[in-house]
Amino acid sequence: MFNILVPDNLNQAGLDMLAKIKEFEIYAPGKMSREDTLAAAPKAHAMIIRSDTTVDRELLEHAPHLKVVVRAGVGVDNIDLAACTEHGVVAMNTPDANTISTAEHAIALMLALARQIPQADASMRAGRWDRKQFMGMELYGKTLGLIGFGRVGRAVAERAQCFGLMEIAYDPFVPDEVARHLGLSLVPRVEQLLEQADILSLHAVVNDATRELINAETIAHMKDGVLIVNAARGKLINNADLAAALKSGKVGGAALDVYDVEPPDADNPLLGLPNVIYTPHLGASTQEAQDAVGTQAADAVSNALIKDRYDNVRNRDVFNVLGQS
Ligand code: MLT
């Protein structure tokens, strides 16, 4: 018998799949506190988490039987992969499940930003009829710069083409053919992209090279009035630098779905700015994406524990450790 601990809210389709597997005992009471998660960890053979649970050394030390941790979603920034490897725990994610939803959300933010839709909506709700205040910008003929050209960046590129946007992308890990196949070009230096883009959309993972990539120095390379969409990770942005650029008008507007800390700290300087629109990390929040995320995470756990099959492993070096033990 394997004990499966689900300390975050996982959708019902995934839970139903897990419940059908006779070798599994499921503990999924809904979103669990850190204390409750630590208390339940000693029995767990597998964990399925979303973004609310952090898998760090402390949690791993409480979980001596843990074999796999599956991130139901894409970002594994809440998993200490090196610590998982040391503990012989295979860390996996479900990278395909929410690509389309996240890409659609980025496009929705782009349109809402270009036409100030949330601000216009708020104005009408306040009883005003202010047609002059909300002069928008057409996407047609503008240049969209995609920073990060993985699954979501590519899905955004495909969708953005129908608006007549010209597109360029920066991603040092993607071969030119991939971009050419989608009819756009990759630039070798991020500055080249910043200098050309009228709209920037961020789709990179956070690592030492991309953390706070949007900062005073890179903003200085951007066109005046550029619009920035971030449906990837808040840590790609230096909050103070972007806030200053939004206040000065150097950056014309931003649409933010993600924040360095979530929910954002009350003193986050990006909050409350009139030329910023906000959503609370909704990229993957569609029924379709959550069904896919839940069922793919359930599949990953059953494949690993029952069939000894591991897909989408984020710490492949763990197999060296497991091979040695
Ligand atoms: C992801 O990494 O999968 C998305 O940001 C959505 C989420 O965190 O659940």
mmCIF file of C-alpha atoms in Angstrom, residues 6 9 22 28 32 42 89 92 99 102-103 139 150 165 169 190 214 268 272 308 321 323:
data_model
loop_
_atom_site.group_PDB
_atom_site.id
_atom_site.type_symbol
_atom_site.label_atom_id
_atom_site.label_comp_id
_atom_site.label_asym_id
_atom_site.label_seq_id
_atom_site.Cartn_x
_atom_site.Cartn_y
_atom_site.Cartn_z
ATOM 1 C CA VAL A 6 -2.038 15.913 -1.373
ATOM 2 C CA ASN A 9 -6.152 21.735 -3.587
ATOM 3 C CA LYS A 22 -6.393 -0.044 -5.106
ATOM 4 C CA ALA A 28 -6.250 14.952 0.481
ATOM 5 C CA MET A 32 -3.146 21.965 4.418
ATOM 6 C CA PRO A 42 6.186 10.721 7.752
ATOM 7 C CA VAL A 89 13.109 11.692 -4.160
ATOM 8 C CA MET A 92 8.264 15.623 -11.619
ATOM 9 C CA THR A 99 0.148 25.644 -21.602
ATOM 10 C CA THR A 102 -1.581 30.275 -19.613
ATOM 11 C CA ALA A 103 -0.992 31.410 -23.193
ATOM 12 C CA LEU A 139 -1.767 45.382 -31.676
ATOM 13 C CA GLY A 150 9.330 27.307 -24.292
ATOM 14 C CA LEU A 165 1.827 41.366 -34.575
ATOM 15 C CA ALA A 169 11.877 35.960 -29.234
ATOM 16 C CA VAL A 190 18.040 40.155 -24.972
ATOM 17 C CA ILE A 214 13.487 43.338 -15.907
ATOM 18 C CA ASN A 268 4.988 45.865 -3.101
ATOM 19 C CA GLY A 272 -2.039 50.284 -6.907
ATOM 20 C CA ASP A 308 8.438 2.288 -12.082
ATOM 21 C CA VAL A 321 21.679 8.543 -6.267
ATOM 22 C CA GLY A 323 21.268 3.674 -8.610
#
